[in-house]
Tab-separated table of C-alpha atoms in Angstrom:
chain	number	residue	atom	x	y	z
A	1	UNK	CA	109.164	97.859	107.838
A	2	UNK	CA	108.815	94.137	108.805
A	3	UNK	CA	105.427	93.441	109.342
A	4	UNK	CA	105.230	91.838	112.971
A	5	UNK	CA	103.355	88.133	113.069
A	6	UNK	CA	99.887	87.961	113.542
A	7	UNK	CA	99.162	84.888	113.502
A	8	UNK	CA	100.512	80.865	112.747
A	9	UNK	CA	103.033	80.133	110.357
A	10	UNK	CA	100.340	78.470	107.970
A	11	UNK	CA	98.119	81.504	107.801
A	12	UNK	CA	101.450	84.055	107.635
A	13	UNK	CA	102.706	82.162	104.533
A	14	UNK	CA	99.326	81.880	102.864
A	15	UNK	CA	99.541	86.176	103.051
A	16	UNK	CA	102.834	86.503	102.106
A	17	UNK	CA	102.008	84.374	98.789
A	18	UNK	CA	98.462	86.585	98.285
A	19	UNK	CA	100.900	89.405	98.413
A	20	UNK	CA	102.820	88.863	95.464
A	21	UNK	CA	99.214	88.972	93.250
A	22	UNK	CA	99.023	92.192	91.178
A	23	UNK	CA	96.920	94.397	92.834
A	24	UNK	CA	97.322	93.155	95.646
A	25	UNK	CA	99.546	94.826	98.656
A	26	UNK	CA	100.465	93.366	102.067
A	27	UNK	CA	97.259	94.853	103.795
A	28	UNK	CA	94.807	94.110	101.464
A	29	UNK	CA	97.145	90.432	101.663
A	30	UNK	CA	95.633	90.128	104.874
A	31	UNK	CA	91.895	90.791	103.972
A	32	UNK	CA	92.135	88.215	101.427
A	33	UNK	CA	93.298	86.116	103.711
A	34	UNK	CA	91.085	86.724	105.997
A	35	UNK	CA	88.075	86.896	103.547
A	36	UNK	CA	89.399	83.382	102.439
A	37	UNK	CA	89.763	81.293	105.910
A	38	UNK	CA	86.281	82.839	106.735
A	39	UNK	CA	84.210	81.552	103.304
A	40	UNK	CA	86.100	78.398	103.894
A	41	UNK	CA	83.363	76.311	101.768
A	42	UNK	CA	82.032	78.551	99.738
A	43	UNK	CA	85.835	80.557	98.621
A	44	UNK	CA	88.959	78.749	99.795
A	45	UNK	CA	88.261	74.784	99.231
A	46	UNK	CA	86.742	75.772	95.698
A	47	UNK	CA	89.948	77.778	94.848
A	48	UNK	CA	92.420	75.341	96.175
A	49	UNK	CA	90.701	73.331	94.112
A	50	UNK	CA	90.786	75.428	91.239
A	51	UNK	CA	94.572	76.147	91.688
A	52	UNK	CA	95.574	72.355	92.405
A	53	UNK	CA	93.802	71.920	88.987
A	54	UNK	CA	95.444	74.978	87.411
A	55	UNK	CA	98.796	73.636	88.694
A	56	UNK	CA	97.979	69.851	86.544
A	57	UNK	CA	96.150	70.575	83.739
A	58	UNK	CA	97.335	74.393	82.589
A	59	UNK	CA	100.391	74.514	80.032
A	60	UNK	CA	101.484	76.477	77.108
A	61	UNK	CA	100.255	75.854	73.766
A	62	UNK	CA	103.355	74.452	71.543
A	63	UNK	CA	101.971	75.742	68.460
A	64	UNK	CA	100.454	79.599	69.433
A	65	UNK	CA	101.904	79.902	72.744
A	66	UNK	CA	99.070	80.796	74.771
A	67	UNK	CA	97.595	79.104	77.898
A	68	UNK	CA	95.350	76.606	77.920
A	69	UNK	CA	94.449	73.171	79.616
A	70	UNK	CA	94.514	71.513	75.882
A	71	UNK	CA	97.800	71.659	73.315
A	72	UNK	CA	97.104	72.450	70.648
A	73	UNK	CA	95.225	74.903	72.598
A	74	UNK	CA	91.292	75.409	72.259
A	75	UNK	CA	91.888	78.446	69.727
A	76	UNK	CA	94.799	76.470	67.542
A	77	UNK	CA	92.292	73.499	67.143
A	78	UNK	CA	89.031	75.434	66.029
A	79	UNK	CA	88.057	74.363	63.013
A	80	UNK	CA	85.789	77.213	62.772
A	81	UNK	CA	87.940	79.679	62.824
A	82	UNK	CA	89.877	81.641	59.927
A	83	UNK	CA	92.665	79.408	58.918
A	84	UNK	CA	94.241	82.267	56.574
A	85	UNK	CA	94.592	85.250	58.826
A	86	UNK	CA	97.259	85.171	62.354
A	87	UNK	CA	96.835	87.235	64.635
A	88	UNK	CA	100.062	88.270	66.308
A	89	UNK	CA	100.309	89.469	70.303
A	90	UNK	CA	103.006	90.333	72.499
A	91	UNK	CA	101.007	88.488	75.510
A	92	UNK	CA	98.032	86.072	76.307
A	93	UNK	CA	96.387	88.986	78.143
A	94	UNK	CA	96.514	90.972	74.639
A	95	UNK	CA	95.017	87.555	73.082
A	96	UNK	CA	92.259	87.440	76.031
A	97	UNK	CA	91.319	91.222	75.467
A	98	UNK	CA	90.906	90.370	72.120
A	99	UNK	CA	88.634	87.429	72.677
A	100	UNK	CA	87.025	89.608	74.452
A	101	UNK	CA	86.366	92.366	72.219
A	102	UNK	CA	85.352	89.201	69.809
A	103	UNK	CA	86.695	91.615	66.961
A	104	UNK	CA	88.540	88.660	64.872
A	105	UNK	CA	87.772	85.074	64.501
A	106	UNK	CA	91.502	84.311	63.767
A	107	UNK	CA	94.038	82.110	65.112
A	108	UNK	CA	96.884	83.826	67.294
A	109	UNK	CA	100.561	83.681	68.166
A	110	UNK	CA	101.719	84.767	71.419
A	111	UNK	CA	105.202	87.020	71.458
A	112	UNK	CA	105.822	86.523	75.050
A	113	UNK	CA	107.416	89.930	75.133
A	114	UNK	CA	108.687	92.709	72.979
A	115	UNK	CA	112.367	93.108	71.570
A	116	UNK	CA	114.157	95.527	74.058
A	117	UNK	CA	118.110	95.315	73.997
A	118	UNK	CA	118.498	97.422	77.107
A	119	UNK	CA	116.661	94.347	78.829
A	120	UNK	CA	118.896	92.112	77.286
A	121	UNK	CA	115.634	90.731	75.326
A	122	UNK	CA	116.534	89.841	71.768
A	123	UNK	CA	114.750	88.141	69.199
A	124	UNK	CA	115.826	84.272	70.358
A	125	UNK	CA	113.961	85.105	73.991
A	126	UNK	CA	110.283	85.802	72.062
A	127	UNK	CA	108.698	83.072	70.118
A	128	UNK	CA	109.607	84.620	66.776
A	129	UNK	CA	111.367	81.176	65.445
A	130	UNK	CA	107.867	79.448	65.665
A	131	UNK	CA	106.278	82.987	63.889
A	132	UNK	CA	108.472	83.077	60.943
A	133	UNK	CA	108.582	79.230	60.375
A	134	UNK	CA	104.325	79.220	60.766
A	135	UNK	CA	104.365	82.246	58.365
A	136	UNK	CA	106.451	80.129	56.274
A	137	UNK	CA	104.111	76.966	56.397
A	138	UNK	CA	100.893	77.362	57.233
A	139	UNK	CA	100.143	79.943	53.986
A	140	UNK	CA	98.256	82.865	56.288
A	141	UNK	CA	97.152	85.214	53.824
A	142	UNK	CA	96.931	87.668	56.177
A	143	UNK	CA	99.317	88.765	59.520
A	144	UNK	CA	97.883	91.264	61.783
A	145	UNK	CA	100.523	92.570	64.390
A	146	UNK	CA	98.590	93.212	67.149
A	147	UNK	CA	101.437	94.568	69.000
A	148	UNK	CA	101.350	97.587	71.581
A	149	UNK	CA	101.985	100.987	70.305
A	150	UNK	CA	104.904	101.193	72.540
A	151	UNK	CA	108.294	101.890	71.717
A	152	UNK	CA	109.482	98.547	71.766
A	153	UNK	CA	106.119	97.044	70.803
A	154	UNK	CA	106.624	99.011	67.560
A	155	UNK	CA	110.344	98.342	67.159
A	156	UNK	CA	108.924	94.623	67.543
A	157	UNK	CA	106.788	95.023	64.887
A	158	UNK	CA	109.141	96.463	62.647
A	159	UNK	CA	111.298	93.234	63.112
A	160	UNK	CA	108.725	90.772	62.125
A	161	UNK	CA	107.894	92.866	59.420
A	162	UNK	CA	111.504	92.630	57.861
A	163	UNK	CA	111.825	88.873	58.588
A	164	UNK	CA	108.692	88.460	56.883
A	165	UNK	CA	108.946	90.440	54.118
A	166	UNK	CA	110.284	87.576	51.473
A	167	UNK	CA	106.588	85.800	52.285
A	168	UNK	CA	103.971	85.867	49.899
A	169	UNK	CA	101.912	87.431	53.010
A	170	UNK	CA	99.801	90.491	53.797
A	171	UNK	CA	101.561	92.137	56.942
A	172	UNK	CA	99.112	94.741	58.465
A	173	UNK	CA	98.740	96.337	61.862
A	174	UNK	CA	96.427	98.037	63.966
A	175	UNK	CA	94.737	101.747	63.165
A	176	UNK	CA	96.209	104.297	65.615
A	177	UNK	CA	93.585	106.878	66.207
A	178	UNK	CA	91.335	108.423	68.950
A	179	UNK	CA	89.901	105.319	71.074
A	180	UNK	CA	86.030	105.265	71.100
A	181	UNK	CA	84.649	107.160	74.053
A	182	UNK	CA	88.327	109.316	74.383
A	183	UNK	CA	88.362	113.318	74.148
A	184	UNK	CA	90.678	115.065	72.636
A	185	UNK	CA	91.974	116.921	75.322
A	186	UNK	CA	93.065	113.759	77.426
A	187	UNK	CA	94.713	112.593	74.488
A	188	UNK	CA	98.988	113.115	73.346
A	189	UNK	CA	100.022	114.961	70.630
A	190	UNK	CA	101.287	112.062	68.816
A	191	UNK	CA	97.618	110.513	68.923
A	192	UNK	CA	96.214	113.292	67.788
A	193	UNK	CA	98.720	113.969	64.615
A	194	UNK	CA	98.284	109.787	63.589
A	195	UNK	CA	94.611	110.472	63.797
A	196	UNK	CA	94.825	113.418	61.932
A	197	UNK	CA	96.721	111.719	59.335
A	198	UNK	CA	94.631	108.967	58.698
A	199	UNK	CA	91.546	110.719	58.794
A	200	UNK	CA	89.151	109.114	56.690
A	201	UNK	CA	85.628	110.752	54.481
A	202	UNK	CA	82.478	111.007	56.540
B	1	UNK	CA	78.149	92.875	80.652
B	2	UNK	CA	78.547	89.058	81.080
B	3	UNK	CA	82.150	88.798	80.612
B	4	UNK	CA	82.814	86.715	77.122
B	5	UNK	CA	84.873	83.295	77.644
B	6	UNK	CA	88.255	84.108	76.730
B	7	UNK	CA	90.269	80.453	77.873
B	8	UNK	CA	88.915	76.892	78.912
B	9	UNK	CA	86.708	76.600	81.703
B	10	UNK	CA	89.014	75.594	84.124
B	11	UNK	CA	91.600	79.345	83.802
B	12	UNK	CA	88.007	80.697	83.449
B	13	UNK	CA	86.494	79.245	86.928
B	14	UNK	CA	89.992	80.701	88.638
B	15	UNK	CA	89.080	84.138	87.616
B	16	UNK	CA	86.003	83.811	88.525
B	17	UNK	CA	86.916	82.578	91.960
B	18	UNK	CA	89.954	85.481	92.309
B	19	UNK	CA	87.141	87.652	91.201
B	20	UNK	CA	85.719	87.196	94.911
B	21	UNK	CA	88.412	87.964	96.460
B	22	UNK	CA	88.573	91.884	98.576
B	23	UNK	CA	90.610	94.008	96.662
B	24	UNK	CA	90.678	92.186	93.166
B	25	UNK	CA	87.731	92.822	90.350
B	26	UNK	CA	87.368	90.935	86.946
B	27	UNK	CA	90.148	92.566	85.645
B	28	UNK	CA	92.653	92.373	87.709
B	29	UNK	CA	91.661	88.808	88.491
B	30	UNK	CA	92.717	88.049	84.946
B	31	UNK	CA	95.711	89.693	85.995
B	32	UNK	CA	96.741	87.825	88.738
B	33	UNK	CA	95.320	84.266	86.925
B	34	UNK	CA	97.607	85.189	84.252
B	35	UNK	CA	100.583	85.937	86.895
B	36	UNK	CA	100.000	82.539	88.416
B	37	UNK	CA	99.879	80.278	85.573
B	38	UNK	CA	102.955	82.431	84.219
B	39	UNK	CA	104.801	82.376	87.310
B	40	UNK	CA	103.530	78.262	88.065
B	41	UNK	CA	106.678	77.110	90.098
B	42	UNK	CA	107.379	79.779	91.743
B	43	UNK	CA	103.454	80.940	93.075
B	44	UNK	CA	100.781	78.795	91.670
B	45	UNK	CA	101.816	75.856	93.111
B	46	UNK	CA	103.293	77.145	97.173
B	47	UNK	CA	99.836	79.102	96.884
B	48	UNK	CA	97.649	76.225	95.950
B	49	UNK	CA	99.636	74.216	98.702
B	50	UNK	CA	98.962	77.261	101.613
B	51	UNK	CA	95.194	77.441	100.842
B	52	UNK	CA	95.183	73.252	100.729
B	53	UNK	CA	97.269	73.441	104.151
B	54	UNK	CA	94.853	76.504	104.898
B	55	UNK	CA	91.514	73.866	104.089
B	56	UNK	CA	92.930	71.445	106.139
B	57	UNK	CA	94.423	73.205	109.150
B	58	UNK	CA	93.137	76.080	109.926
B	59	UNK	CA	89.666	76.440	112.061
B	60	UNK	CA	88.394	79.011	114.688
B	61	UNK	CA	89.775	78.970	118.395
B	62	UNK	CA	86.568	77.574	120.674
B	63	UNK	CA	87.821	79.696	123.090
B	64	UNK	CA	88.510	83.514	122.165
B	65	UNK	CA	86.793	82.663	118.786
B	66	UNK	CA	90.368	84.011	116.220
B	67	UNK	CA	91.244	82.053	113.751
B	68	UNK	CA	94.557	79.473	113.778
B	69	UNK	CA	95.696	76.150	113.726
B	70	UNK	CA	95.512	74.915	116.901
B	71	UNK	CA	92.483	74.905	119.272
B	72	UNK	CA	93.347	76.532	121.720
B	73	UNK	CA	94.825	78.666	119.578
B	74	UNK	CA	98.621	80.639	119.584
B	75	UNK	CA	97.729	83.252	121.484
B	76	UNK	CA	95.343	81.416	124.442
B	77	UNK	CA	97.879	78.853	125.007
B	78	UNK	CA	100.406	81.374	125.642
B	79	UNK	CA	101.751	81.463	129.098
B	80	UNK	CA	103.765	84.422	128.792
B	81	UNK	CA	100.672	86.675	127.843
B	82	UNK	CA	99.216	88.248	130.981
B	83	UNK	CA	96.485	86.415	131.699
B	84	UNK	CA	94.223	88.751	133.785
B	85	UNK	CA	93.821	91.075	130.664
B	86	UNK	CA	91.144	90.189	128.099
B	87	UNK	CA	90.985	92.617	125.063
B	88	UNK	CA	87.410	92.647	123.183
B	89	UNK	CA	87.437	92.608	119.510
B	90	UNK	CA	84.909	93.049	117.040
B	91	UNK	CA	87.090	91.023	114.250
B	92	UNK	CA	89.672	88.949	113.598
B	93	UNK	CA	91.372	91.624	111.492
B	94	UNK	CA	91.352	93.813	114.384
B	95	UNK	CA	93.021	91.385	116.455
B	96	UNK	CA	95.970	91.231	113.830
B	97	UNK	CA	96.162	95.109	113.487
B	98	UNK	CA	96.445	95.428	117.616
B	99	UNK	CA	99.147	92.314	117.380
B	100	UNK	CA	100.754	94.119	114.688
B	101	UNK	CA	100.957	97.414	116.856
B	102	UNK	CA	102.406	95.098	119.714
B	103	UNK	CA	100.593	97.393	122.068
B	104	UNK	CA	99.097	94.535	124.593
B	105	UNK	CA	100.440	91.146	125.703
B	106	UNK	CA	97.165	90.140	126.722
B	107	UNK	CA	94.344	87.763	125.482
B	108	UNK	CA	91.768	88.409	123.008
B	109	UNK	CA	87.303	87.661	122.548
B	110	UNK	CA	86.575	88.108	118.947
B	111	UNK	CA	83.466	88.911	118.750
B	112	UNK	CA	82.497	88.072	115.231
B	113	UNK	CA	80.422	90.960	114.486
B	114	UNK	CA	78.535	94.297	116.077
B	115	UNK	CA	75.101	94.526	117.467
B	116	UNK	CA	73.044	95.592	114.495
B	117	UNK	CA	69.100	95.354	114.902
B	118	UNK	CA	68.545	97.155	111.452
B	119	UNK	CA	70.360	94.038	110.377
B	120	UNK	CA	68.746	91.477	112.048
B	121	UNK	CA	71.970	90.645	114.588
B	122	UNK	CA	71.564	90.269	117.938
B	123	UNK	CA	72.915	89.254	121.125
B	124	UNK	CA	72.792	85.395	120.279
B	125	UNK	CA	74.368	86.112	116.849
B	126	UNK	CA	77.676	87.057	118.471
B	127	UNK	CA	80.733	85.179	120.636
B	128	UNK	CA	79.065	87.281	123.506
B	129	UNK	CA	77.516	84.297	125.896
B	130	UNK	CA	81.064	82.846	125.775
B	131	UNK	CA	83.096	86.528	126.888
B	132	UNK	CA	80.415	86.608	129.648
B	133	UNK	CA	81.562	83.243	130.838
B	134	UNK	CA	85.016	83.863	129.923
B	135	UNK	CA	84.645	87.065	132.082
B	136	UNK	CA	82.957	85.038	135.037
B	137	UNK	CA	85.158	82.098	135.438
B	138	UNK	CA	88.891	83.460	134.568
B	139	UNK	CA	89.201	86.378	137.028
B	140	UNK	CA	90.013	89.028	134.403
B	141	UNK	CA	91.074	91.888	135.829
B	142	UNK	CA	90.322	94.199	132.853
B	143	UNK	CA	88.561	93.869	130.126
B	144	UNK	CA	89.654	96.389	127.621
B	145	UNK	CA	86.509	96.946	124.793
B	146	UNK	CA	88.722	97.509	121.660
B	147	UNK	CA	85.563	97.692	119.366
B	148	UNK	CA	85.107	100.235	116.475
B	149	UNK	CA	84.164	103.942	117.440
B	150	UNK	CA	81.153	103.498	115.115
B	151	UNK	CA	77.248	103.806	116.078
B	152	UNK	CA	77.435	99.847	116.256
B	153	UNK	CA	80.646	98.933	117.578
B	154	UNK	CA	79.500	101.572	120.513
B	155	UNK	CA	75.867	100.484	121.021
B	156	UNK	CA	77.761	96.859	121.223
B	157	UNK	CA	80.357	98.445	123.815
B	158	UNK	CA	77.423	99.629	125.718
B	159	UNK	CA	75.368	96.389	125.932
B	160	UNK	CA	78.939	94.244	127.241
B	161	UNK	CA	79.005	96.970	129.695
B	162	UNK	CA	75.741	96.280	130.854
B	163	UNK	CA	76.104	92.495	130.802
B	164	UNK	CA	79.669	92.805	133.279
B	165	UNK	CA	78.242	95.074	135.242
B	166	UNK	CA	78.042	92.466	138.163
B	167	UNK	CA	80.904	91.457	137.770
B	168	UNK	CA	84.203	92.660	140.025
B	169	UNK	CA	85.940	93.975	136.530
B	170	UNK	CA	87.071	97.171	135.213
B	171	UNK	CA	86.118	97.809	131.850
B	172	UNK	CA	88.290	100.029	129.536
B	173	UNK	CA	87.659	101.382	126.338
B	174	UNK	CA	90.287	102.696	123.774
B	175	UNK	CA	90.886	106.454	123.545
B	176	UNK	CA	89.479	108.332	121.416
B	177	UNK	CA	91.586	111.611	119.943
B	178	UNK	CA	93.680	112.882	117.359
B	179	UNK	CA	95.435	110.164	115.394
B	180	UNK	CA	98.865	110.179	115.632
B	181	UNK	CA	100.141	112.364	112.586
B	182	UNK	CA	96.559	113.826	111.930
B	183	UNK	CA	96.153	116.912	111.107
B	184	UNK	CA	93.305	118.638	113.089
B	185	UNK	CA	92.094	120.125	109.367
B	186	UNK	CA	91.108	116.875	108.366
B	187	UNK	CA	89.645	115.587	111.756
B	188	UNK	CA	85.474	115.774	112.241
B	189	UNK	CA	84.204	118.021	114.600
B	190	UNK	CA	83.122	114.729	116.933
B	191	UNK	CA	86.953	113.479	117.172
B	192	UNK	CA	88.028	116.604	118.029
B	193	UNK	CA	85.472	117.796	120.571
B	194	UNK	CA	86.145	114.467	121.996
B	195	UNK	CA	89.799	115.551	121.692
B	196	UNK	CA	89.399	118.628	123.927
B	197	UNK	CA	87.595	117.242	126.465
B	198	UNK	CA	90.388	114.726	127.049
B	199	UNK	CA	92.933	116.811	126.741
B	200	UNK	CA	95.852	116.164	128.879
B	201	UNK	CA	98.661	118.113	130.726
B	202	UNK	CA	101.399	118.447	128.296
């Protein structure tokens, strides 16, 4: 259904654009809106602000691939971080989760995707070029492929593995096994069977 | 949990500030900070132009007190809305859902709020000395209260009453009833006892 006008062009484009967030729908569009135009000062300059910033100063990191206002990108040139283990993702929010987490103090290289021929994704539309010739250069000791345990994350994973294999470098991934907190009832068979396979001595 | 830094300050002040938006939490604000700098062209930068157009532009109507970008706004300058019908809101977003329904061509008072002692708003804290000149001067024929059916909106409903009540003006309210496509399962026993008594000949 075409939603009907409500108010001036200005203020119907500034929903529409809300709209196309994730996680956010045309109604709660509106509230946003809304919620914006009424915290003019204390919300909506500060954002604009933040955005018209965003839109100058944010670009992709030539070496790692993630985002950043900086290239090499804060991460790439930390001194203080492990120079011998990468940390491979499929996407910056993998990277940012983690950061998060603050499980590695590694440097990272953004996939931008996972191989999936139906897609029409092969391996020249992820940055795998930059991977292998890194791999090849920078002497990592270590590559973790912190890829998701999806089909095509794992078909992924298997690619990088082969292209990497004539590298004097230590290809691991992550343990599959019952997430911290999970029950065993919520959780699929296949789950279940890796963690039953890699059980390990209490 | 304080969330840990996971990009410069400037991606990390845009979460933060998409964090305050209705509808989006810290997650999905990293979501849709993501989605913008990933999708820059084609929605960072029109949506950092609408709220900068939205800064600049928009302000509140000094007459029916809705929000637009001209004063008087859209809908008061209007001459094809019928002018001797004033519909009383309690928000702006109400005004846009009755616009939406296209249910009245009249003109609207946004009220800004509800009568709420328990929360410290009164009379003066509303747009209600301006509807009771509005209601005085412009020879309104009927002023329909479109206000909530909760305790507030109807206490509110009550005191407008009150203040027209020397004035030559019917005053409406909206029906209250099943909604269309409720099921009477669902409804609470006020709605339909309410319902019953103004029932209708079929």
């Amino acid at each position: 259904m075409a939603q009907k006008s409500v108010a001036g062009p200005e203020i119907e484009r500034l929903i529409q654009l809300l709209a196309k967030l994730p996680g956010l729908g045309p109604r709660s569009a509106r509230r946003a809106a809304l919620h914006l135009i009424k915290k003019k000062d204390q919300l909506l300059v500060p954002l604009a602000d933040a955005m018209g910033i965003a839109v100058r100063e944010i670009g992709i990191c030539s070496t790692c691939g993630t985002v950043d206002t900086s290239d090499p990108c804060t991460i790439c040139s930390d001194p203080k971080r492990d120079q011998s283990v990468l940390v491979v993702v499929e996407d910056v929010a993998d990277l940012w989760a983690l950061e998060r987490a603050g499980a590695v103090n590694a440097r990272y290289h953004v996939l931008g995707g996972t191989l999936s021929p139906l897609d029409g994704i092969g391996p020249e539309d992820l940055n795998l070029a930059s991977l292998i010739d890194r791999c090849g250069s920078e002497g990592f000791s270590e590559v973790i492929l912190a890829i998701n345990a999806t089909v095509e994350g794992q078909t992924t994973a298997h690619y990088i593995m082969d292209q990497l294999s004539h590298l004097e470098v230590n290809v691991t991934r992550l343990a599959h096994g019952v997430p911290v907190g999970g029950e065993l009832d919520y959780l699929d068979e296949g789950t279940l069977a890796q963690a039953l396979r890699a059980r390990t001595r209490f």
